[in-house]
mmCIF file of C-alpha atoms and ligand atoms in Angstrom:
data_model
loop_
_atom_site.group_PDB
_atom_site.id
_atom_site.type_symbol
_atom_site.label_atom_id
_atom_site.label_comp_id
_atom_site.label_asym_id
_atom_site.label_seq_id
_atom_site.Cartn_x
_atom_site.Cartn_y
_atom_site.Cartn_z
ATOM 1 C CA MET A 1 15.087 -14.271 -14.769
ATOM 2 C CA LYS A 2 15.765 -11.334 -12.416
ATOM 3 C CA VAL A 3 13.445 -10.853 -9.324
ATOM 4 C CA ASP A 4 13.912 -7.652 -7.309
ATOM 5 C CA PHE A 5 13.738 -7.984 -3.599
ATOM 6 C CA TYR A 6 11.474 -5.011 -3.209
ATOM 7 C CA ARG A 7 9.458 -2.629 -5.468
ATOM 8 C CA HIS A 8 7.371 0.267 -4.058
ATOM 9 C CA SER A 9 3.676 0.614 -4.899
ATOM 10 C CA LEU A 10 3.606 4.474 -5.320
ATOM 11 C CA ASP A 11 0.935 5.453 -8.029
ATOM 12 C CA GLU A 12 0.215 8.515 -10.168
ATOM 13 C CA LYS A 13 -1.800 9.999 -7.336
ATOM 14 C CA ASP A 14 1.213 10.021 -5.119
ATOM 15 C CA ILE A 15 3.327 11.503 -7.554
ATOM 16 C CA GLU A 16 0.884 14.340 -8.281
ATOM 17 C CA SER A 17 0.492 14.909 -4.658
ATOM 18 C CA VAL A 18 4.322 15.582 -4.540
ATOM 19 C CA ASN A 19 4.113 17.677 -7.605
ATOM 20 C CA GLU A 20 1.480 19.791 -5.953
ATOM 21 C CA THR A 21 3.634 20.297 -2.954
ATOM 22 C CA LEU A 22 6.627 21.172 -4.926
ATOM 23 C CA ARG A 23 4.484 24.009 -6.738
ATOM 24 C CA SER A 24 3.094 25.187 -3.178
ATOM 25 C CA LEU A 25 4.761 27.531 -0.636
ATOM 26 C CA PHE A 26 5.693 24.963 1.951
ATOM 27 C CA LEU A 27 8.273 22.171 1.423
ATOM 28 C CA THR A 28 9.058 21.568 5.149
ATOM 29 C CA THR A 29 6.634 20.776 8.067
ATOM 30 C CA GLY A 30 3.393 22.505 7.154
ATOM 31 C CA PRO A 31 -0.122 21.872 6.204
ATOM 32 C CA ARG A 32 0.445 18.465 4.379
ATOM 33 C CA THR A 33 2.172 17.112 7.360
ATOM 34 C CA ALA A 34 -0.705 18.208 9.555
ATOM 35 C CA ALA A 35 -3.046 16.564 7.144
ATOM 36 C CA PHE A 36 -1.186 13.348 7.277
ATOM 37 C CA GLU A 37 -0.695 13.256 11.098
ATOM 38 C CA ALA A 38 -4.490 13.723 11.354
ATOM 39 C CA LYS A 39 -5.381 10.947 8.884
ATOM 40 C CA PHE A 40 -2.671 8.542 10.180
ATOM 41 C CA ALA A 41 -3.731 9.125 13.819
ATOM 42 C CA ALA A 42 -7.322 8.128 12.717
ATOM 43 C CA TYR A 43 -6.035 4.994 10.942
ATOM 44 C CA ALA A 44 -3.844 3.852 13.729
ATOM 45 C CA GLY A 45 -6.598 4.445 16.268
ATOM 46 C CA ARG A 46 -4.590 6.943 18.457
ATOM 47 C CA LYS A 47 -5.508 10.531 19.446
ATOM 48 C CA TRP A 48 -2.165 11.880 18.093
ATOM 49 C CA ALA A 49 0.448 11.275 15.617
ATOM 50 C CA VAL A 50 3.559 13.286 15.133
ATOM 51 C CA GLY A 51 5.522 13.050 11.736
ATOM 52 C CA LEU A 52 9.344 12.516 11.920
ATOM 53 C CA THR A 53 12.198 11.633 9.760
ATOM 54 C CA SER A 54 12.467 8.079 10.764
ATOM 55 C CA CYS A 55 11.451 5.346 13.207
ATOM 56 C CA THR A 56 14.905 5.661 14.847
ATOM 57 C CA ALA A 57 14.035 9.298 15.627
ATOM 58 C CA ALA A 58 10.527 8.316 16.778
ATOM 59 C CA LEU A 59 12.019 5.821 19.212
ATOM 60 C CA HIS A 60 14.449 8.327 20.376
ATOM 61 C CA LEU A 61 11.810 11.109 21.004
ATOM 62 C CA ALA A 62 9.402 8.636 22.611
ATOM 63 C CA LEU A 63 12.100 7.727 25.179
ATOM 64 C CA LEU A 64 12.618 11.362 25.976
ATOM 65 C CA ALA A 65 9.091 12.054 26.121
ATOM 66 C CA LEU A 66 8.409 9.263 28.569
ATOM 67 C CA GLY A 67 11.118 10.709 30.723
ATOM 68 C CA ILE A 68 13.726 7.666 30.109
ATOM 69 C CA GLY A 69 17.354 8.785 30.484
ATOM 70 C CA GLU A 70 20.525 8.459 32.353
ATOM 71 C CA GLY A 71 20.991 5.166 34.144
ATOM 72 C CA ASP A 72 17.689 3.791 32.991
ATOM 73 C CA GLU A 73 17.152 0.219 31.619
ATOM 74 C CA VAL A 74 14.916 -0.495 28.621
ATOM 75 C CA ILE A 75 14.182 -4.240 27.695
ATOM 76 C CA VAL A 76 14.550 -4.764 23.835
ATOM 77 C CA PRO A 77 14.509 -8.158 22.039
ATOM 78 C CA ALA A 78 17.639 -9.635 20.531
ATOM 79 C CA MET A 79 15.888 -10.417 17.276
ATOM 80 C CA THR A 80 15.304 -7.139 15.594
ATOM 81 C CA PHE A 81 16.910 -4.477 13.487
ATOM 82 C CA TYR A 82 19.477 -2.888 15.847
ATOM 83 C CA ALA A 83 17.794 0.567 15.640
ATOM 84 C CA SER A 84 15.299 -0.866 18.106
ATOM 85 C CA ALA A 85 18.069 -0.610 20.754
ATOM 86 C CA THR A 86 20.368 2.168 19.765
ATOM 87 C CA PRO A 87 17.996 5.014 20.695
ATOM 88 C CA VAL A 88 18.265 3.813 24.392
ATOM 89 C CA PHE A 89 21.942 4.888 24.165
ATOM 90 C CA TYR A 90 21.001 8.289 22.750
ATOM 91 C CA VAL A 91 19.176 9.083 26.015
ATOM 92 C CA GLY A 92 21.979 7.762 28.166
ATOM 93 C CA GLY A 93 20.059 4.568 29.101
ATOM 94 C CA THR A 94 21.083 0.850 28.675
ATOM 95 C CA PRO A 95 19.271 -1.494 26.359
ATOM 96 C CA VAL A 96 18.815 -4.810 28.153
ATOM 97 C CA LEU A 97 18.495 -7.455 25.591
ATOM 98 C CA VAL A 98 16.169 -10.547 26.032
ATOM 99 C CA ASP A 99 15.464 -13.746 24.105
ATOM 100 C CA VAL A 100 12.588 -14.457 21.789
ATOM 101 C CA CYS A 101 9.970 -17.090 21.275
ATOM 102 C CA PRO A 102 11.291 -19.903 19.035
ATOM 103 C CA GLU A 103 8.068 -20.252 16.905
ATOM 104 C CA THR A 104 7.739 -16.653 16.181
ATOM 105 C CA GLY A 105 10.930 -14.799 16.846
ATOM 106 C CA LEU A 106 8.911 -12.240 18.839
ATOM 107 C CA ILE A 107 10.005 -11.025 22.293
ATOM 108 C CA ASP A 108 9.357 -13.610 24.982
ATOM 109 C CA PRO A 109 7.312 -12.119 27.844
ATOM 110 C CA ALA A 110 8.807 -14.701 30.302
ATOM 111 C CA ALA A 111 12.281 -13.345 29.336
ATOM 112 C CA VAL A 112 11.077 -9.954 29.945
ATOM 113 C CA GLU A 113 9.830 -10.646 33.389
ATOM 114 C CA ARG A 114 13.158 -12.185 34.160
ATOM 115 C CA ALA A 115 15.245 -9.121 32.901
ATOM 116 C CA ILE A 116 13.409 -6.588 35.045
ATOM 117 C CA THR A 117 15.544 -4.730 37.680
ATOM 118 C CA PRO A 118 14.866 -1.795 39.823
ATOM 119 C CA LYS A 119 16.399 0.285 36.999
ATOM 120 C CA THR A 120 14.070 -0.974 34.384
ATOM 121 C CA ARG A 121 11.785 1.802 32.925
ATOM 122 C CA ALA A 122 10.392 0.634 29.716
ATOM 123 C CA ILE A 123 9.935 -2.342 27.280
ATOM 124 C CA ILE A 124 10.248 -1.942 23.336
ATOM 125 C CA PRO A 125 8.424 -4.882 21.918
ATOM 126 C CA VAL A 126 9.040 -5.308 18.250
ATOM 127 C CA HIS A 127 6.261 -6.596 15.916
ATOM 128 C CA LEU A 128 8.615 -8.720 13.760
ATOM 129 C CA TYR A 129 7.799 -9.415 10.103
ATOM 130 C CA GLY A 130 4.382 -7.768 10.812
ATOM 131 C CA VAL A 131 3.393 -10.235 13.485
ATOM 132 C CA MET A 132 2.452 -8.392 16.762
ATOM 133 C CA ALA A 133 4.184 -9.287 20.015
ATOM 134 C CA ASP A 134 2.015 -10.602 22.864
ATOM 135 C CA MET A 135 0.898 -7.294 23.974
ATOM 136 C CA ARG A 136 -1.542 -8.465 26.476
ATOM 137 C CA GLN A 137 0.953 -10.260 28.575
ATOM 138 C CA LEU A 138 3.595 -7.477 27.948
ATOM 139 C CA ARG A 139 1.112 -4.877 29.253
ATOM 140 C CA THR A 140 0.207 -7.011 32.241
ATOM 141 C CA ILE A 141 3.871 -7.304 33.174
ATOM 142 C CA ALA A 142 4.423 -3.462 32.486
ATOM 143 C CA ASP A 143 1.586 -2.569 34.687
ATOM 144 C CA ARG A 144 2.783 -4.918 37.402
ATOM 145 C CA HIS A 145 6.183 -3.235 37.515
ATOM 146 C CA GLY A 146 5.268 0.278 36.514
ATOM 147 C CA LEU A 147 7.018 0.234 33.167
ATOM 148 C CA ALA A 148 6.280 2.119 29.872
ATOM 149 C CA ILE A 149 5.645 0.275 26.579
ATOM 150 C CA ILE A 150 7.117 1.839 23.574
ATOM 151 C CA GLU A 151 6.088 -0.321 20.621
ATOM 152 C CA ASP A 152 8.507 -0.722 17.544
ATOM 153 C CA ALA A 153 5.862 -0.978 14.844
ATOM 154 C CA ALA A 154 8.437 -0.440 11.776
ATOM 155 C CA HIS A 155 6.980 -3.760 10.388
ATOM 156 C CA CYS A 156 3.341 -3.377 11.480
ATOM 157 C CA VAL A 157 0.766 -0.913 10.573
ATOM 158 C CA GLU A 158 -2.024 -3.220 9.778
ATOM 159 C CA ALA A 159 -1.916 -6.162 12.176
ATOM 160 C CA GLU A 160 -4.082 -7.412 15.084
ATOM 161 C CA ARG A 161 -3.619 -10.068 17.708
ATOM 162 C CA ASP A 162 -5.922 -11.130 20.551
ATOM 163 C CA GLY A 163 -8.295 -8.321 19.842
ATOM 164 C CA VAL A 164 -5.765 -5.517 20.008
ATOM 165 C CA ARG A 165 -4.030 -3.569 17.260
ATOM 166 C CA PRO A 166 -0.610 -1.999 17.277
ATOM 167 C CA GLY A 167 -0.609 0.885 19.635
ATOM 168 C CA ASP A 168 -3.743 -0.109 21.736
ATOM 169 C CA LEU A 169 -1.763 -1.344 24.769
ATOM 170 C CA GLY A 170 1.498 0.832 24.377
ATOM 171 C CA HIS A 171 2.194 4.258 25.805
ATOM 172 C CA ALA A 172 3.777 5.398 22.509
ATOM 173 C CA ILE A 173 4.104 3.649 19.170
ATOM 174 C CA CYS A 174 6.784 4.293 16.653
ATOM 175 C CA TYR A 175 6.404 3.696 12.901
ATOM 176 C CA SER A 176 8.827 3.682 9.997
ATOM 177 C CA PHE A 177 8.096 4.992 6.414
ATOM 178 C CA TYR A 178 11.476 3.986 5.263
ATOM 179 C CA ALA A 179 11.781 3.045 1.422
ATOM 180 C CA THR A 180 10.793 -0.649 1.899
ATOM 181 C CA LYS A 181 8.188 -0.513 4.691
ATOM 182 C CA ASN A 182 4.342 -0.913 4.009
ATOM 183 C CA LEU A 183 3.930 2.784 3.984
ATOM 184 C CA ALA A 184 6.837 4.368 2.395
ATOM 185 C CA SER A 185 8.344 7.749 1.565
ATOM 186 C CA GLY A 186 11.969 6.959 1.297
ATOM 187 C CA GLU A 187 12.681 8.029 4.684
ATOM 188 C CA GLY A 188 10.178 8.897 7.422
ATOM 189 C CA GLY A 189 8.570 7.938 10.746
ATOM 190 C CA ALA A 190 5.978 8.842 13.332
ATOM 191 C CA VAL A 191 5.166 8.553 17.041
ATOM 192 C CA ALA A 192 1.591 8.018 17.708
ATOM 193 C CA THR A 193 -0.007 8.112 21.356
ATOM 194 C CA ASP A 194 -3.039 8.875 23.324
ATOM 195 C CA ASP A 195 -0.916 10.844 25.793
ATOM 196 C CA GLU A 196 -1.239 14.478 24.946
ATOM 197 C CA ARG A 197 1.815 15.453 26.870
ATOM 198 C CA VAL A 198 3.849 12.784 25.032
ATOM 199 C CA ALA A 199 2.582 14.129 21.568
ATOM 200 C CA ASP A 200 3.382 17.786 22.736
ATOM 201 C CA ARG A 201 6.904 16.971 23.843
ATOM 202 C CA VAL A 202 7.562 14.942 20.624
ATOM 203 C CA ARG A 203 6.471 17.850 18.623
ATOM 204 C CA LEU A 204 8.745 20.303 20.620
ATOM 205 C CA LEU A 205 11.723 17.916 20.460
ATOM 206 C CA ARG A 206 11.558 17.129 16.883
ATOM 207 C CA GLN A 207 12.159 20.818 16.032
ATOM 208 C CA HIS A 208 15.163 22.170 18.014
ATOM 209 C CA GLY A 209 13.045 22.581 21.216
ATOM 210 C CA MET A 210 11.699 25.545 19.524
ATOM 211 C CA SER A 211 8.577 27.284 20.789
ATOM 212 C CA LYS A 212 7.121 27.855 17.190
ATOM 213 C CA SER A 213 7.174 25.621 14.242
ATOM 214 C CA ALA A 214 8.193 27.190 10.785
ATOM 215 C CA ALA A 215 4.514 27.112 9.860
ATOM 216 C CA GLU A 216 3.523 29.072 12.873
ATOM 217 C CA ARG A 217 6.481 31.455 12.377
ATOM 218 C CA TYR A 218 5.831 32.234 8.694
ATOM 219 C CA THR A 219 2.046 32.150 8.465
ATOM 220 C CA GLY A 220 0.376 35.418 9.236
ATOM 221 C CA LEU A 221 2.293 37.925 11.234
ATOM 222 C CA TYR A 222 5.908 37.375 12.446
ATOM 223 C CA ARG A 223 6.173 36.327 16.021
ATOM 224 C CA HIS A 224 9.149 35.869 17.922
ATOM 225 C CA TRP A 225 10.197 32.331 19.134
ATOM 226 C CA ASP A 226 12.053 30.997 22.026
ATOM 227 C CA MET A 227 14.312 27.923 22.593
ATOM 228 C CA LEU A 228 12.704 26.098 25.514
ATOM 229 C CA GLU A 229 15.004 22.995 25.727
ATOM 230 C CA LEU A 230 17.620 21.159 23.776
ATOM 231 C CA GLY A 231 15.930 19.473 20.859
ATOM 232 C CA TRP A 232 16.729 17.664 17.669
ATOM 233 C CA LYS A 233 15.924 18.090 13.966
ATOM 234 C CA TYR A 234 13.468 15.276 13.188
ATOM 235 C CA ASN A 235 10.519 16.841 11.697
ATOM 236 C CA MET A 236 8.754 15.379 8.668
ATOM 237 C CA SER A 237 8.641 17.575 5.522
ATOM 238 C CA ASP A 238 5.463 18.278 3.629
ATOM 239 C CA ILE A 239 7.194 16.343 0.625
ATOM 240 C CA GLN A 240 7.267 13.156 2.823
ATOM 241 C CA ALA A 241 3.707 13.786 3.960
ATOM 242 C CA ALA A 242 2.418 14.433 0.466
ATOM 243 C CA LEU A 243 3.982 11.020 -0.650
ATOM 244 C CA LEU A 244 2.393 9.156 2.382
ATOM 245 C CA VAL A 245 -1.157 10.797 2.605
ATOM 246 C CA ASN A 246 -2.852 8.988 -0.262
ATOM 247 C CA GLN A 247 -1.079 5.699 0.485
ATOM 248 C CA LEU A 248 -3.282 5.382 3.574
ATOM 249 C CA ASP A 249 -6.418 4.884 1.398
ATOM 250 C CA ARG A 250 -4.571 1.893 -0.286
ATOM 251 C CA LEU A 251 -3.249 0.085 2.687
ATOM 252 C CA GLY A 252 -6.003 -2.366 2.942
ATOM 253 C CA ALA A 253 -5.953 -3.135 -0.876
ATOM 254 C CA LEU A 254 -1.989 -3.397 -0.769
ATOM 255 C CA TRP A 255 -2.252 -5.766 2.282
ATOM 256 C CA GLN A 256 -4.711 -7.918 0.399
ATOM 257 C CA LYS A 257 -2.135 -8.355 -2.455
ATOM 258 C CA ARG A 258 0.761 -9.112 -0.211
ATOM 259 C CA GLN A 259 -1.448 -11.677 1.665
ATOM 260 C CA ALA A 260 -2.142 -13.391 -1.628
ATOM 261 C CA VAL A 261 1.545 -13.491 -2.439
ATOM 262 C CA ALA A 262 2.255 -14.826 1.114
ATOM 263 C CA GLU A 263 -0.305 -17.488 0.825
ATOM 264 C CA ARG A 264 1.300 -18.829 -2.481
ATOM 265 C CA TYR A 265 4.600 -18.889 -0.638
ATOM 266 C CA ASP A 266 3.102 -20.595 2.423
ATOM 267 C CA ALA A 267 1.445 -23.257 0.159
ATOM 268 C CA ALA A 268 4.786 -23.886 -1.594
ATOM 269 C CA PHE A 269 7.005 -23.985 1.531
ATOM 270 C CA ALA A 270 4.497 -25.893 3.814
ATOM 271 C CA GLY A 271 5.708 -29.279 3.127
ATOM 272 C CA MET A 272 9.169 -28.420 1.703
ATOM 273 C CA PRO A 273 11.843 -30.374 3.450
ATOM 274 C CA GLY A 274 14.569 -28.086 4.906
ATOM 275 C CA VAL A 275 12.374 -24.886 4.955
ATOM 276 C CA GLU A 276 10.454 -23.601 8.000
ATOM 277 C CA ILE A 277 7.958 -20.837 8.079
ATOM 278 C CA PRO A 278 7.939 -18.572 11.131
ATOM 279 C CA GLY A 279 4.648 -18.764 13.081
ATOM 280 C CA ILE A 280 1.887 -16.291 12.886
ATOM 281 C CA VAL A 281 -0.434 -15.318 15.566
ATOM 282 C CA GLY A 282 -3.491 -13.211 14.810
ATOM 283 C CA LYS A 283 -3.285 -11.121 11.663
ATOM 284 C CA SER A 284 0.054 -10.320 10.286
ATOM 285 C CA ALA A 285 0.529 -6.892 8.647
ATOM 286 C CA ARG A 286 2.630 -8.980 6.098
ATOM 287 C CA HIS A 287 5.696 -6.848 5.958
ATOM 288 C CA LEU A 288 8.407 -9.320 5.242
ATOM 289 C CA TYR A 289 8.321 -12.899 3.795
ATOM 290 C CA THR A 290 10.925 -14.692 5.798
ATOM 291 C CA ILE A 291 11.899 -18.382 5.819
ATOM 292 C CA TRP A 292 14.154 -20.385 8.238
ATOM 293 C CA VAL A 293 16.590 -22.892 6.650
ATOM 294 C CA ASP A 294 19.393 -25.027 7.985
ATOM 295 C CA PRO A 295 21.991 -22.709 9.588
ATOM 296 C CA GLU A 296 24.697 -24.651 7.716
ATOM 297 C CA LYS A 297 23.010 -24.005 4.308
ATOM 298 C CA ARG A 298 21.736 -20.464 5.015
ATOM 299 C CA ASP A 299 24.663 -18.545 3.360
ATOM 300 C CA ALA A 300 24.777 -20.949 0.417
ATOM 301 C CA VAL A 301 21.035 -20.471 -0.165
ATOM 302 C CA LEU A 302 21.583 -16.563 -0.074
ATOM 303 C CA ALA A 303 24.528 -16.939 -2.527
ATOM 304 C CA GLY A 304 22.577 -19.307 -4.866
ATOM 305 C CA LEU A 305 19.457 -17.085 -5.041
ATOM 306 C CA GLN A 306 21.492 -14.198 -5.884
ATOM 307 C CA GLU A 307 23.273 -15.947 -8.492
ATOM 308 C CA ALA A 308 19.971 -16.998 -9.942
ATOM 309 C CA GLY A 309 18.969 -13.265 -10.062
ATOM 310 C CA VAL A 310 16.743 -13.255 -7.014
ATOM 311 C CA GLY A 311 17.202 -10.269 -4.466
ATOM 312 C CA VAL A 312 17.436 -11.466 -0.947
ATOM 313 C CA ALA A 313 18.019 -9.931 2.489
ATOM 314 C CA VAL A 314 18.552 -11.074 6.125
ATOM 315 C CA ASN A 315 16.126 -9.704 8.635
ATOM 316 C CA TYR A 316 17.989 -10.146 10.971
ATOM 317 C CA ARG A 317 21.155 -11.629 12.482
ATOM 318 C CA ALA A 318 20.593 -11.408 16.240
ATOM 319 C CA ILE A 319 21.707 -7.936 17.375
ATOM 320 C CA HIS A 320 23.719 -9.220 20.361
ATOM 321 C CA THR A 321 26.334 -10.618 17.755
ATOM 322 C CA LEU A 322 26.960 -7.312 16.210
ATOM 323 C CA THR A 323 30.398 -6.028 17.073
ATOM 324 C CA TRP A 324 29.593 -2.703 18.619
ATOM 325 C CA LEU A 325 26.615 -3.657 20.748
ATOM 326 C CA LYS A 326 28.414 -7.013 21.821
ATOM 327 C CA GLU A 327 31.364 -5.172 23.016
ATOM 328 C CA LYS A 328 29.397 -2.143 24.615
ATOM 329 C CA LEU A 329 27.201 -4.441 26.446
ATOM 330 C CA GLY A 330 29.599 -7.213 27.229
ATOM 331 C CA LEU A 331 27.576 -9.871 25.625
ATOM 332 C CA ARG A 332 28.329 -13.399 24.386
ATOM 333 C CA ASP A 333 26.684 -15.164 21.508
ATOM 334 C CA ASP A 334 25.197 -17.907 23.568
ATOM 335 C CA MET A 335 23.261 -15.501 25.842
ATOM 336 C CA PHE A 336 20.270 -15.391 23.820
ATOM 337 C CA PRO A 337 20.258 -18.885 22.005
ATOM 338 C CA VAL A 338 16.742 -18.605 20.313
ATOM 339 C CA ALA A 339 17.576 -15.300 18.613
ATOM 340 C CA LEU A 340 21.103 -16.533 17.757
ATOM 341 C CA ARG A 341 19.589 -19.484 16.036
ATOM 342 C CA ILE A 342 16.905 -17.731 14.104
ATOM 343 C CA GLY A 343 19.529 -15.160 13.030
ATOM 344 C CA GLN A 344 21.717 -18.024 11.451
ATOM 345 C CA ARG A 345 18.669 -19.653 9.841
ATOM 346 C CA THR A 346 16.799 -16.773 8.462
ATOM 347 C CA LEU A 347 16.504 -15.176 4.995
ATOM 348 C CA SER A 348 13.802 -12.745 3.411
ATOM 349 C CA LEU A 349 12.499 -13.423 -0.039
ATOM 350 C CA PRO A 350 11.198 -10.977 -2.567
ATOM 351 C CA PHE A 351 7.882 -9.743 -1.124
ATOM 352 C CA TYR A 352 5.662 -6.934 -2.353
ATOM 353 C CA PRO A 353 1.997 -6.257 -3.669
ATOM 354 C CA GLY A 354 3.290 -6.225 -7.473
ATOM 355 C CA LEU A 355 5.148 -9.514 -7.229
ATOM 356 C CA GLU A 356 4.079 -11.487 -10.344
ATOM 357 C CA ARG A 357 3.096 -15.112 -10.310
ATOM 358 C CA ASP A 358 5.738 -16.357 -12.726
ATOM 359 C CA ALA A 359 8.474 -14.355 -10.806
ATOM 360 C CA GLN A 360 7.246 -15.830 -7.647
ATOM 361 C CA GLN A 361 7.217 -19.350 -8.960
ATOM 362 C CA TYR A 362 10.862 -18.829 -10.062
ATOM 363 C CA VAL A 363 11.850 -17.830 -6.573
ATOM 364 C CA ILE A 364 10.177 -20.914 -5.117
ATOM 365 C CA ASP A 365 11.718 -23.311 -7.679
ATOM 366 C CA THR A 366 15.066 -21.780 -7.025
ATOM 367 C CA VAL A 367 14.705 -22.115 -3.288
ATOM 368 C CA ARG A 368 13.703 -25.694 -3.756
ATOM 369 C CA LYS A 369 16.537 -26.550 -5.901
ATOM 370 C CA ILE A 370 19.135 -25.022 -3.695
ATOM 371 C CA VAL A 371 17.727 -26.242 -0.333
ATOM 372 C CA ASN A 372 17.412 -29.810 -1.502
ATOM 373 C CA GLY A 373 20.072 -29.784 -4.099
HETATM 374 C C1 PLP B 401 13.363 -0.309 9.631
HETATM 375 C C2 PLP B 401 13.322 -0.396 11.111
HETATM 376 C C3 PLP B 401 13.680 0.456 12.036
HETATM 377 C C4 PLP B 401 14.240 1.803 11.814
HETATM 378 O O1 PLP B 401 13.345 2.547 11.013
HETATM 379 P P1 PLP B 401 13.994 3.847 10.219
HETATM 380 O O2 PLP B 401 12.719 4.585 9.758
HETATM 381 O O3 PLP B 401 14.846 3.363 9.152
HETATM 382 O O4 PLP B 401 14.749 4.659 11.277
HETATM 383 C C5 PLP B 401 13.535 0.030 13.469
HETATM 384 N N1 PLP B 401 13.161 -1.075 13.835
HETATM 385 C C6 PLP B 401 12.804 -2.038 12.806
HETATM 386 C C7 PLP B 401 12.289 -3.295 13.469
HETATM 387 C C8 PLP B 401 12.866 -1.813 11.496
HETATM 388 O O5 PLP B 401 12.522 -2.737 10.535
#
């Protein structure tokens, strides 16, 4: 049997929506992007959402919009995808890595507090696997020290914890619509915020720092535009937006399907020797299904699953062990022991709404055989 690691859940309506866009005037940022932004902002519970080309771009522009730059420190967990940290370098700042909680892999608020210096300007919590970081504690810490919070919600559109949803307690929240994310357009991202100045600045910086967007320049009469400041080229296209806009209506139904798949995995792994399931607090957005195994066996489990035709991934090895970051920041592997150990134990299994029962059972049986073989 062959079980893919990931399969998207696009339907005919999404494809037709793209077809309509291809037959229309605008391919780049235009009416469909605006429609998606309005619908997504409403879904996310924010006043504004600005469509971009990736979550990495979203983090970059959120940092700039919040005035973070040269010499500033930004606190980032060591257990994440490294793009949570690299945008801090883009703006001339330094990411300061901190360790995570052993039960969940989420940023540890106590470690955040210890890492704060007079140069600290912001915290980037990551809602890992779809489970929200402890936003109430983080917001209390941020307020006490006058820090901004930029949430990395690449894994997390649909979650809730302690009565808050992603974005409720952050100053800006960054989403990814990368190919394997819960809302997917191949590539894509967004910043959402309640702060109008942040939204306006992200909109300006996503398109060259130009005073008028293409839609404004080519709809109606020509008007001169100006370059107001140095910007980037991160604007979402109408093709991407057309692919995303109808998926928003299915997010709840797709979450239900992933939840059912996750519950079957949970039931199988709960008592299985040698397999641990990361803790969940509140409602998980259910982005990845990750298990933790013996670090001595992890790579053999990865190899064995692939030999058996099962797609796997590692989300993630701790980012302070990655060559460039390690050298750049002068880090040692033992500095963040919890993240290090999770990174040595972790592996992600096939997980998506359309994963069929017999394929899932095959994954479970294969894991059992390899871990206990
Ligand atoms: C995918 C991902 C990103 C980057 O998203 P892109 O849209 O690919 O730039 C950032 N952080 C985390 C946690 C991610 O999983």
